[in-house]
mmCIF file with all atom_site columns, C-alpha atoms in Angstrom:
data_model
loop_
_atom_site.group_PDB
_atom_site.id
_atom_site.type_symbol
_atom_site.label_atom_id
_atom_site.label_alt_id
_atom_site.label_comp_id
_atom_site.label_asym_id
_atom_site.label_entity_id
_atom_site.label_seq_id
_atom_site.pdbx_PDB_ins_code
_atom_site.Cartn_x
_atom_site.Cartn_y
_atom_site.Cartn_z
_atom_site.occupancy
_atom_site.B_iso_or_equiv
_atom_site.pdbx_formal_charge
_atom_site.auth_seq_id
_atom_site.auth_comp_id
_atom_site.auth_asym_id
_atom_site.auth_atom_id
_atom_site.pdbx_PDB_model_num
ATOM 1   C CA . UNK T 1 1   ? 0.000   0.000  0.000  1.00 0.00 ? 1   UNK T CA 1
ATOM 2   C CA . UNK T 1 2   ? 1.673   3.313  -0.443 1.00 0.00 ? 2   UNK T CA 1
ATOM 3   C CA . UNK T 1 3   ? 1.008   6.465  1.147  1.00 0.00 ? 3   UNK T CA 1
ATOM 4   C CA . UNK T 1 4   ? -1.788  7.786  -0.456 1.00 0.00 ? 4   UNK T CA 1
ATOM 5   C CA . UNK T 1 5   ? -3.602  4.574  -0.172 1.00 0.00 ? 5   UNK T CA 1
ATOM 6   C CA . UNK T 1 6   ? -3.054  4.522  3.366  1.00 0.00 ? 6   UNK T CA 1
ATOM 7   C CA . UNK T 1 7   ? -5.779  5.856  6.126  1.00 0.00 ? 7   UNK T CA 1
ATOM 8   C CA . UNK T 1 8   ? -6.111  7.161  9.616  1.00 0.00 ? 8   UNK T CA 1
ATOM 9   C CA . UNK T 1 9   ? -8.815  5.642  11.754 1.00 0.00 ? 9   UNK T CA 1
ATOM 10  C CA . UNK T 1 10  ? -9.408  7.504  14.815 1.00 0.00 ? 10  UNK T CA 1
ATOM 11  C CA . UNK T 1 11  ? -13.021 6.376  17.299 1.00 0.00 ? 11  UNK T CA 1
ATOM 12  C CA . UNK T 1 12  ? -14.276 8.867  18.765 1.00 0.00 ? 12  UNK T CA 1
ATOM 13  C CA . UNK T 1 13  ? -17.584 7.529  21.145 1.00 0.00 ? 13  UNK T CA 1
ATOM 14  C CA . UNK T 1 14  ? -17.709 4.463  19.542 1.00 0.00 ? 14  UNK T CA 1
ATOM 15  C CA . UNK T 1 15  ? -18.055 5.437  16.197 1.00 0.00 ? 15  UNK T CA 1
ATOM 16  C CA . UNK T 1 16  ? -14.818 5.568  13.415 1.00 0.00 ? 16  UNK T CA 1
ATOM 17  C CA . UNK T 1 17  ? -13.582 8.706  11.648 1.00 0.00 ? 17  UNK T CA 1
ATOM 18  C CA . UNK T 1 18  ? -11.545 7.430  8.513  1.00 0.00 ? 18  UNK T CA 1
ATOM 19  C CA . UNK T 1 19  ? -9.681  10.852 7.174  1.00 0.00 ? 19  UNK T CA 1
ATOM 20  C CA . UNK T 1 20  ? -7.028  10.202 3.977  1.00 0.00 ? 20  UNK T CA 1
ATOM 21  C CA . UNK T 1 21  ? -2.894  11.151 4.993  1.00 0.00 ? 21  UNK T CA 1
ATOM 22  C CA . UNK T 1 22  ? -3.173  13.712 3.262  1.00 0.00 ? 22  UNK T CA 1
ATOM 23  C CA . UNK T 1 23  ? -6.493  15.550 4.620  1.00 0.00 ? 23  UNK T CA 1
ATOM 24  C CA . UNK T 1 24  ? -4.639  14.688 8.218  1.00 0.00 ? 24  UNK T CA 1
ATOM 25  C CA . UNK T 1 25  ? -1.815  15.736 7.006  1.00 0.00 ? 25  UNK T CA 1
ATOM 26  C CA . UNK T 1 26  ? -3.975  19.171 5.957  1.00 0.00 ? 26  UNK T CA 1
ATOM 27  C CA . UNK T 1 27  ? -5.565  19.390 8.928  1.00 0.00 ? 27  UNK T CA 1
ATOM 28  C CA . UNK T 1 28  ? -2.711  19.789 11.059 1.00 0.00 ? 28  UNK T CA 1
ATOM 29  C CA . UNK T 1 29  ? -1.046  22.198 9.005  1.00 0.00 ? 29  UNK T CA 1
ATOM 30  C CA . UNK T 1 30  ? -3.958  24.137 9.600  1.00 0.00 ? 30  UNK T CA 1
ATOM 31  C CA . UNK T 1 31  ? -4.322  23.414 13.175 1.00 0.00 ? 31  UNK T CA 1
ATOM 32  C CA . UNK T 1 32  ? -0.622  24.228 13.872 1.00 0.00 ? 32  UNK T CA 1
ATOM 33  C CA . UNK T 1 33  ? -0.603  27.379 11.616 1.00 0.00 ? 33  UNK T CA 1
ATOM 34  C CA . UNK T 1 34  ? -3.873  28.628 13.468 1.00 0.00 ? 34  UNK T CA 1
ATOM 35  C CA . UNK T 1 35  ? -1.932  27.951 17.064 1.00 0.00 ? 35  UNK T CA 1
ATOM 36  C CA . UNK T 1 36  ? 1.133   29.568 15.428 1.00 0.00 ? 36  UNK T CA 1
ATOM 37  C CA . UNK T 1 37  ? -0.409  32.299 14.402 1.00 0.00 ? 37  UNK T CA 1
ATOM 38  C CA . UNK T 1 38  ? -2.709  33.197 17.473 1.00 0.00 ? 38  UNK T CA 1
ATOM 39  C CA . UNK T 1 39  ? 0.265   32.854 19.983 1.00 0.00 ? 39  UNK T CA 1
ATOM 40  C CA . UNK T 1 40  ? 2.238   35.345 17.809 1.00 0.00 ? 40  UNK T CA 1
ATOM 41  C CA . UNK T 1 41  ? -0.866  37.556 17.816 1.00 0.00 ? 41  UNK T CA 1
ATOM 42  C CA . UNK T 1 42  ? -0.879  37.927 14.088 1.00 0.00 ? 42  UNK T CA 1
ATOM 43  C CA . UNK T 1 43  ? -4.097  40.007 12.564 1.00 0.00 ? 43  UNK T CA 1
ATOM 44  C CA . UNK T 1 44  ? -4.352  41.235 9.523  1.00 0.00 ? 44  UNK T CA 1
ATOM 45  C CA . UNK T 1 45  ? -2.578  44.033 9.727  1.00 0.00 ? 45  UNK T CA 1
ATOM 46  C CA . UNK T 1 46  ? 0.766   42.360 10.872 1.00 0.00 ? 46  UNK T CA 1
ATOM 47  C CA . UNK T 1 47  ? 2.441   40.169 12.778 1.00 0.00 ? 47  UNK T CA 1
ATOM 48  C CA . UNK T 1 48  ? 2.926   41.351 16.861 1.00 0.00 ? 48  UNK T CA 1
ATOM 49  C CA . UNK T 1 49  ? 5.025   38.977 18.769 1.00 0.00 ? 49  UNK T CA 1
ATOM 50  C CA . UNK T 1 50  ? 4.957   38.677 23.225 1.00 0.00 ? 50  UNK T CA 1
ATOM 51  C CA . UNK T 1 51  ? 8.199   40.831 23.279 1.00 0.00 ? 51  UNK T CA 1
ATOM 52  C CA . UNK T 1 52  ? 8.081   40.829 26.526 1.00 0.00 ? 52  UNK T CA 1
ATOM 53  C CA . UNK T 1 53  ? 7.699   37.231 27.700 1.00 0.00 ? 53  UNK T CA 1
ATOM 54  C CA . UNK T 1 54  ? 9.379   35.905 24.141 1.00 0.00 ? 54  UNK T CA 1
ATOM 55  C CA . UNK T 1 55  ? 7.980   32.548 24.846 1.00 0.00 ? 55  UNK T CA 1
ATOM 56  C CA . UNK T 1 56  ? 9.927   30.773 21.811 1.00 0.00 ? 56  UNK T CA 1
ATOM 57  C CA . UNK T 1 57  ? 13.693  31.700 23.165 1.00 0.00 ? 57  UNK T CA 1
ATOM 58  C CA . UNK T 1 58  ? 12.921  28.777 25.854 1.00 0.00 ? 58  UNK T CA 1
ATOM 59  C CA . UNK T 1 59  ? 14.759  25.474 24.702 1.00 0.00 ? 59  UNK T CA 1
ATOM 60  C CA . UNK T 1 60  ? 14.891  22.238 26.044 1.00 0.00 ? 60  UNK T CA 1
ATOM 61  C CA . UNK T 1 61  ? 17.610  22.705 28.613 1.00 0.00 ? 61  UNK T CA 1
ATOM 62  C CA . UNK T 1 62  ? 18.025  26.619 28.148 1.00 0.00 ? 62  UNK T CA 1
ATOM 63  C CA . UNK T 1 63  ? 18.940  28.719 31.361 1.00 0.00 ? 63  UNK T CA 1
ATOM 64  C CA . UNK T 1 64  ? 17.286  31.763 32.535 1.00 0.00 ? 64  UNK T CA 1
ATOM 65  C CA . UNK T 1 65  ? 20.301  33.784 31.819 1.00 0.00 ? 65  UNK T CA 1
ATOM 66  C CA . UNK T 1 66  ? 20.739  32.527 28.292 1.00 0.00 ? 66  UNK T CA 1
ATOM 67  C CA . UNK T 1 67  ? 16.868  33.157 27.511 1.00 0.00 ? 67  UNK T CA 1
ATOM 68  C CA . UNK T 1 68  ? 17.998  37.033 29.246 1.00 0.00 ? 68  UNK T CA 1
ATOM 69  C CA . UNK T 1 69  ? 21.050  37.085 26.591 1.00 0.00 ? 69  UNK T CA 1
ATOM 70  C CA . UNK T 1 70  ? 18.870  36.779 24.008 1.00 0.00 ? 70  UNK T CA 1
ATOM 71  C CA . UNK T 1 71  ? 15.988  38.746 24.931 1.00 0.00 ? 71  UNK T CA 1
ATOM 72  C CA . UNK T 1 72  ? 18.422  41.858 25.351 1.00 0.00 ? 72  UNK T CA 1
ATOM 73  C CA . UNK T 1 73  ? 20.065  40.909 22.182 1.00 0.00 ? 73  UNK T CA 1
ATOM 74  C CA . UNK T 1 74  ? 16.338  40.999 20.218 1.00 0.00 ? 74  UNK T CA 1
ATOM 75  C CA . UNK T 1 75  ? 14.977  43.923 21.857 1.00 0.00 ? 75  UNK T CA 1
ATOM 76  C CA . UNK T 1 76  ? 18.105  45.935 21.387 1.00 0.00 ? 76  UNK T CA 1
ATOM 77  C CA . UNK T 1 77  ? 19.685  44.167 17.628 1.00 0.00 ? 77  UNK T CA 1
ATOM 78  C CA . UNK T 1 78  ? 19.799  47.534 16.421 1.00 0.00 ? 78  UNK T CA 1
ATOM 79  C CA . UNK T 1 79  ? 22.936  48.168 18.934 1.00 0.00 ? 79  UNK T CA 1
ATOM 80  C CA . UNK T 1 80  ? 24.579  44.809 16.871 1.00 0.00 ? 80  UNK T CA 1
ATOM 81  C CA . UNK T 1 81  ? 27.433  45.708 14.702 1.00 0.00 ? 81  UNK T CA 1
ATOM 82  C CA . UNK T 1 82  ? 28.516  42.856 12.176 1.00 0.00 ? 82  UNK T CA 1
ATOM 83  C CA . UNK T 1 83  ? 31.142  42.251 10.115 1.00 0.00 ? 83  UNK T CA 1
ATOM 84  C CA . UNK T 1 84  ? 31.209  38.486 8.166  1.00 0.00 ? 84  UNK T CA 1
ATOM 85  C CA . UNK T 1 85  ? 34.387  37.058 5.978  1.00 0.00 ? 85  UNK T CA 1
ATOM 86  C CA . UNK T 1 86  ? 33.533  33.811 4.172  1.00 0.00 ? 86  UNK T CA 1
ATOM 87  C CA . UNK T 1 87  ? 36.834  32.267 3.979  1.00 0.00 ? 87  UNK T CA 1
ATOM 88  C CA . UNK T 1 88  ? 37.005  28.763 1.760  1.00 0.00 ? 88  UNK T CA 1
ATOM 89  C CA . UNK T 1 89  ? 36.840  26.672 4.902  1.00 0.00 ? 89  UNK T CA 1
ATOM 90  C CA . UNK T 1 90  ? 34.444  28.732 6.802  1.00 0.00 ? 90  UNK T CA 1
ATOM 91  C CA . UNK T 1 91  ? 34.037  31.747 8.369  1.00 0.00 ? 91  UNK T CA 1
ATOM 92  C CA . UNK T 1 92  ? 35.225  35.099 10.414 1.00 0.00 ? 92  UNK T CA 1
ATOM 93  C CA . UNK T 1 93  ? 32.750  37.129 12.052 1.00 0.00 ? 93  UNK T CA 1
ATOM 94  C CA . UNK T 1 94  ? 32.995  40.490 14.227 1.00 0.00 ? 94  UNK T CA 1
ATOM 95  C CA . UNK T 1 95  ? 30.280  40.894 16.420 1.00 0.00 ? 95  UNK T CA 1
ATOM 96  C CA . UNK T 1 96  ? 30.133  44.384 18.268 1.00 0.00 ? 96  UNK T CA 1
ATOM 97  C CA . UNK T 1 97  ? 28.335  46.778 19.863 1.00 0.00 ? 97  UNK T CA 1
ATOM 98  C CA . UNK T 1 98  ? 28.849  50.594 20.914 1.00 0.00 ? 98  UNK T CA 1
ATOM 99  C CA . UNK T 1 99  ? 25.733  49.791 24.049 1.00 0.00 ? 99  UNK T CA 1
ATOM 100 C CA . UNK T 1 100 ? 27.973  49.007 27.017 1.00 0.00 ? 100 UNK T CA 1
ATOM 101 C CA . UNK T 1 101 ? 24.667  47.394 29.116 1.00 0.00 ? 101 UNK T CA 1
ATOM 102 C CA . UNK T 1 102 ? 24.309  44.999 25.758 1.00 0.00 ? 102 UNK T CA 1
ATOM 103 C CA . UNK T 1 103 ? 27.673  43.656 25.479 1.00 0.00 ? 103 UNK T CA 1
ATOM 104 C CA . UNK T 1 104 ? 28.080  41.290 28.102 1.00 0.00 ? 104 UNK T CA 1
ATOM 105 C CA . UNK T 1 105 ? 24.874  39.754 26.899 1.00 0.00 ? 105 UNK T CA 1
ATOM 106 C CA . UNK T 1 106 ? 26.365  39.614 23.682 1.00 0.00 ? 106 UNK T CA 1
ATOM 107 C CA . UNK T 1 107 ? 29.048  37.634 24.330 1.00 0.00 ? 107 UNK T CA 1
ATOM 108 C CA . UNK T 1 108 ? 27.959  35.636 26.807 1.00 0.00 ? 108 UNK T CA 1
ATOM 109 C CA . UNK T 1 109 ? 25.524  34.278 23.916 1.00 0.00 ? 109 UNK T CA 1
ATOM 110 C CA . UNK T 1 110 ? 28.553  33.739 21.278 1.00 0.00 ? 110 UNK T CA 1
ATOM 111 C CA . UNK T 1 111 ? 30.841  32.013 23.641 1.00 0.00 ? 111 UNK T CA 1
ATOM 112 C CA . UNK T 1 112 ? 28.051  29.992 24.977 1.00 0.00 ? 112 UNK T CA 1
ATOM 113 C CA . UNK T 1 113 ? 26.446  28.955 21.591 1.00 0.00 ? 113 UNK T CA 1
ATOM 114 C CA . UNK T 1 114 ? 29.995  27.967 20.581 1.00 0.00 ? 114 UNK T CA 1
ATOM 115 C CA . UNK T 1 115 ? 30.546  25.646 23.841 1.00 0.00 ? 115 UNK T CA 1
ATOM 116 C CA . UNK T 1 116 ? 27.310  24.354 23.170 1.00 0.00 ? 116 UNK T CA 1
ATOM 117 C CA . UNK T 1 117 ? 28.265  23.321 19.350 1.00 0.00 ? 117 UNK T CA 1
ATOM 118 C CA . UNK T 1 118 ? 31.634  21.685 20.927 1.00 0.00 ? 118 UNK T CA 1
ATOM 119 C CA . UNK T 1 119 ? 29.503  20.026 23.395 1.00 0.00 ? 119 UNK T CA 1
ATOM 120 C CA . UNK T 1 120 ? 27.451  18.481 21.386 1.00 0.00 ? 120 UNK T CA 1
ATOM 121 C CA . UNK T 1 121 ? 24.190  20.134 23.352 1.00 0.00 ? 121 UNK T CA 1
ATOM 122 C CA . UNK T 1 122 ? 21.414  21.238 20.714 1.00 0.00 ? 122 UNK T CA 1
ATOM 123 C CA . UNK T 1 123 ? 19.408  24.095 23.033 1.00 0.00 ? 123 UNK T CA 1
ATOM 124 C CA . UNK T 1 124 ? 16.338  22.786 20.743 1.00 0.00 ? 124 UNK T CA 1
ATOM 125 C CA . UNK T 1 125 ? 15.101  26.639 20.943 1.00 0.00 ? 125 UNK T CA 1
ATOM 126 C CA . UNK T 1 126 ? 12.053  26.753 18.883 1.00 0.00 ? 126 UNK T CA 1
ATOM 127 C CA . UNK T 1 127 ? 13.019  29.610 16.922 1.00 0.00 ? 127 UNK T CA 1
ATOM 128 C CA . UNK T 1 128 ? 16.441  28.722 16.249 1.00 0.00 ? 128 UNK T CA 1
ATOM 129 C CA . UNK T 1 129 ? 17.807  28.614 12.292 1.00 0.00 ? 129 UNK T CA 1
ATOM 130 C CA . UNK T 1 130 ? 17.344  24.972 10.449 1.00 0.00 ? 130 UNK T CA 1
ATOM 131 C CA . UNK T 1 131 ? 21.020  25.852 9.777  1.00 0.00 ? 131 UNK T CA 1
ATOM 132 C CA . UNK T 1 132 ? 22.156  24.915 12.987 1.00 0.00 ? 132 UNK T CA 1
ATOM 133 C CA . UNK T 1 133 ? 21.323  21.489 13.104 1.00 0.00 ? 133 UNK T CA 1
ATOM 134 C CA . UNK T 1 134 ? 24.190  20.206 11.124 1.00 0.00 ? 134 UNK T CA 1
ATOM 135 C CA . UNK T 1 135 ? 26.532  22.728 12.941 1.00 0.00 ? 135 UNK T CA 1
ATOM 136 C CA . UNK T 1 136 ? 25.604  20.928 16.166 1.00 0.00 ? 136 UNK T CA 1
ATOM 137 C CA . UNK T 1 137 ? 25.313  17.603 14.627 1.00 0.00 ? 137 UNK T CA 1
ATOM 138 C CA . UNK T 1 138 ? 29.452  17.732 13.582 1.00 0.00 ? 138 UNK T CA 1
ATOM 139 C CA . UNK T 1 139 ? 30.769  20.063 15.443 1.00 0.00 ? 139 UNK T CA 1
ATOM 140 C CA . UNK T 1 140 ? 33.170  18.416 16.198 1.00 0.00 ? 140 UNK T CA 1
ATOM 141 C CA . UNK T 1 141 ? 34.531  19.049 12.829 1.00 0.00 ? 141 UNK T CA 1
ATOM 142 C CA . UNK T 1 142 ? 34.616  22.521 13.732 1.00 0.00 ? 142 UNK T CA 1
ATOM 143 C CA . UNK T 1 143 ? 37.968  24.411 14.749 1.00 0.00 ? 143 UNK T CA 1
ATOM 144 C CA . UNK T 1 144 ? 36.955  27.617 16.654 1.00 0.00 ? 144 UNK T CA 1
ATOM 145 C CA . UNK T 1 145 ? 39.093  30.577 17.738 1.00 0.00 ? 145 UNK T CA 1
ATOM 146 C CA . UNK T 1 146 ? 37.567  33.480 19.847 1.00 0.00 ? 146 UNK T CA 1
ATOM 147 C CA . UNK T 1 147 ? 39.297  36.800 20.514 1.00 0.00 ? 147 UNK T CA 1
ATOM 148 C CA . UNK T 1 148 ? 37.719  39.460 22.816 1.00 0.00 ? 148 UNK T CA 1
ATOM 149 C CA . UNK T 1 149 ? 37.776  43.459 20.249 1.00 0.00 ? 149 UNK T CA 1
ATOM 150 C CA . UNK T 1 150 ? 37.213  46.358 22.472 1.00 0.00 ? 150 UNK T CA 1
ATOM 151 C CA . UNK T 1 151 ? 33.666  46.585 21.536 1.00 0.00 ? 151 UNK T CA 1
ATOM 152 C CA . UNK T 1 152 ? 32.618  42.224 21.432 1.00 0.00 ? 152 UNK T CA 1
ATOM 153 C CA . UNK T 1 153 ? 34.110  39.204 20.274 1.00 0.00 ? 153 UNK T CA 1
ATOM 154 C CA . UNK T 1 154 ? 35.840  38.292 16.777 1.00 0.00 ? 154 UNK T CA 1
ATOM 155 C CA . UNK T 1 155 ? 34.698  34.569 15.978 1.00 0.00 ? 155 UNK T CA 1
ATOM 156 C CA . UNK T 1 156 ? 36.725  32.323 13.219 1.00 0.00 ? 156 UNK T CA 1
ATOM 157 C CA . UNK T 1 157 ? 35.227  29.211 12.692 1.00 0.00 ? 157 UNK T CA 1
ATOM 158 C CA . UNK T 1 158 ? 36.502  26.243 10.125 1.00 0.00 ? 158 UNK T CA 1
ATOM 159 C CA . UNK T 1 159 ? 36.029  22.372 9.184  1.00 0.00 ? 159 UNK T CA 1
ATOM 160 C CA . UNK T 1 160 ? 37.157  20.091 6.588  1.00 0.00 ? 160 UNK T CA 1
ATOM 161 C CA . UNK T 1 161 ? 32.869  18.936 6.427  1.00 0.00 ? 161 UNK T CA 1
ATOM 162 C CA . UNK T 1 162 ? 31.898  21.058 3.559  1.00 0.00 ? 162 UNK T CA 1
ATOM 163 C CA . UNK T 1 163 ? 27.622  20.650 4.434  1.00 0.00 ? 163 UNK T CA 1
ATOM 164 C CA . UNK T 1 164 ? 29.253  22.369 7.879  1.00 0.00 ? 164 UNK T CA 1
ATOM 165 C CA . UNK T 1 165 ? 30.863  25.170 6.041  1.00 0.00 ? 165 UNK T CA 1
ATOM 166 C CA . UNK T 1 166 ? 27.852  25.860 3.991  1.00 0.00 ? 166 UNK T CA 1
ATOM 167 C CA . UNK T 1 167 ? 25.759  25.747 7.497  1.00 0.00 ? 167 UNK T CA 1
ATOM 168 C CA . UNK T 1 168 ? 28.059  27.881 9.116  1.00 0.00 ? 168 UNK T CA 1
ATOM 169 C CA . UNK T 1 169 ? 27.978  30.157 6.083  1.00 0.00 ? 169 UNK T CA 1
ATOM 170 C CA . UNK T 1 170 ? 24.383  30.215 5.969  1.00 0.00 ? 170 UNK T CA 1
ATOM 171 C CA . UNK T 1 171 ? 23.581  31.199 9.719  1.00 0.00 ? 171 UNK T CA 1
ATOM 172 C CA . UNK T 1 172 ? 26.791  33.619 9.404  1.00 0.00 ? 172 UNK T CA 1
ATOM 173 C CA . UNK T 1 173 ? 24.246  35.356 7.133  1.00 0.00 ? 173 UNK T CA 1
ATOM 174 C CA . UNK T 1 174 ? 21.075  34.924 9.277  1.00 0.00 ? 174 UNK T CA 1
ATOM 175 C CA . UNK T 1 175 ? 22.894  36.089 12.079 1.00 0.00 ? 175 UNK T CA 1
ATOM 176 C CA . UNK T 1 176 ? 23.525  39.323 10.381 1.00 0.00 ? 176 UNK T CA 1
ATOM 177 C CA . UNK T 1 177 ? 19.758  39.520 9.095  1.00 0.00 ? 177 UNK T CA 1
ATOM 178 C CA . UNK T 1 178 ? 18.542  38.873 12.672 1.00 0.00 ? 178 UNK T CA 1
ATOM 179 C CA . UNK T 1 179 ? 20.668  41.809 13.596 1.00 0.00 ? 179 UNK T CA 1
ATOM 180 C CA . UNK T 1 180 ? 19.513  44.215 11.401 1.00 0.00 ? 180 UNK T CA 1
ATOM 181 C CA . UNK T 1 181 ? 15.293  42.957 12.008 1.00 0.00 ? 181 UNK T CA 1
ATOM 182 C CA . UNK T 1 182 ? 15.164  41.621 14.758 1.00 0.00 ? 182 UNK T CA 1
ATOM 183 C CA . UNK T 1 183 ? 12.242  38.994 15.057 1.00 0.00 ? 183 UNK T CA 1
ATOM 184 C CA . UNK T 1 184 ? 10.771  40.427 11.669 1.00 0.00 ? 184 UNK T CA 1
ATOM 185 C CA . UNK T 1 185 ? 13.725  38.196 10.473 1.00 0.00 ? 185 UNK T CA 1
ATOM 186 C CA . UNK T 1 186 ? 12.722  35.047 12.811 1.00 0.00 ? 186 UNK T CA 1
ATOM 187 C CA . UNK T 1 187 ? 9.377   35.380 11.833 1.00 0.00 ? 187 UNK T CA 1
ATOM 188 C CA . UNK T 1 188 ? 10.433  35.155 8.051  1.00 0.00 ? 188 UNK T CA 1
ATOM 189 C CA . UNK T 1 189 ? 12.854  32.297 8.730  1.00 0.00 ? 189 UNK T CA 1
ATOM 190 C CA . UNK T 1 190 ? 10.068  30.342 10.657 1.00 0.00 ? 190 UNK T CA 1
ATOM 191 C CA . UNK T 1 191 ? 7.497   30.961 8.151  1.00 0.00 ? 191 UNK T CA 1
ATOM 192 C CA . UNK T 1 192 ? 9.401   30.004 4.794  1.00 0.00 ? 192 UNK T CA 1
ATOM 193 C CA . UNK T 1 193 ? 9.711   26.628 6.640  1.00 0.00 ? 193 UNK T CA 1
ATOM 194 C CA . UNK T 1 194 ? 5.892   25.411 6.454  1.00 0.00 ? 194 UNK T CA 1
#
């Protein structure tokens, strides 16, 4: 039987409900979009997110003062200086900003992020870029160096895994859109994925 052959039974009081994997498949869509889109407050004349409580910054094992980091780094990304270098292998990044309260945050949240990658410890934050999964999945294939600028932290990151290169690449670039928007750039990110 293949796929579209195949059914969902479900009872319900006794009775059988018989919907096609698709129309299920529909229906959830639906059903997640409609949750989606209600807890992000979204009415037709745009999108409003709870910028105050930022519900989806909460990952599986996330602490309280990583969920802070990025709050502070979302409500103020128009403080975020960034300069990116694709280099063959990977990447360089400069990550600064002139708001003295910010910058702890800030790199508290890179050097975190990168122990997490070497740790193998996927925060699972509901928001976070597709890109990062195979960053996380090989990182150990990843060669980091970290050096403190006046103003952040300058990030070079390399592997011989050219899928991690192109990740790293990739959310080098996100990174730097998520600075510039702020959750207008989440919200795109999230949305192209459905």
């Amino acid at each position: 039987m293949n796929v579209k052959g195949a059914v969902i039974v479900g009872v319900i009081l006794g009775g059988a409900i018989v919907y096609s994997i698709p129309f299920a498949w529909q229906y959830w869509q639906g059903s997640y979009m409609s949750q989606h889109m209600a807890h992000h407050g979204m009415q037709g004349a745009g999108m409003m997110h709870d910028e105050i409580n930022m519900p989806m910054l909460n990952g599986i094992n996330t602490t309280q003062d990583e969920v802070d980091d990025l709050k502070a780094l979302f409500n103020t990304h128009k403080d975020i200086i960034r300069t990116v270098t694709l280099i063959p292998n990977g990447i360089k990044t400069i990550t600064e900003t002139d708001n003295d309260a910010l910058r702890p945050s800030l790199v508290n949240h890179v050097v975190g992020m990168i122990g997490r990658v070497e740790n193998g410890d996927n925060p699972h934050i509901p928001i976070q870029s597709l890109m990062l999964t195979p960053i996380f999945e090989d990182g150990e294939s990843i060669t980091t160096e970290i050096n403190p600028t006046e103003k952040g932290v300058e990030v070079i990151q390399t592997s011989t895994n050219q899928v991690v290169v192109d990740a790293l690449q990739k959310h080098a670039a996100e990174v730097s859109d998520l600075a510039e928007r702020g959750m207008q750039a989440v919200h795109e990110q999230m949305m192209s994925r459905n």
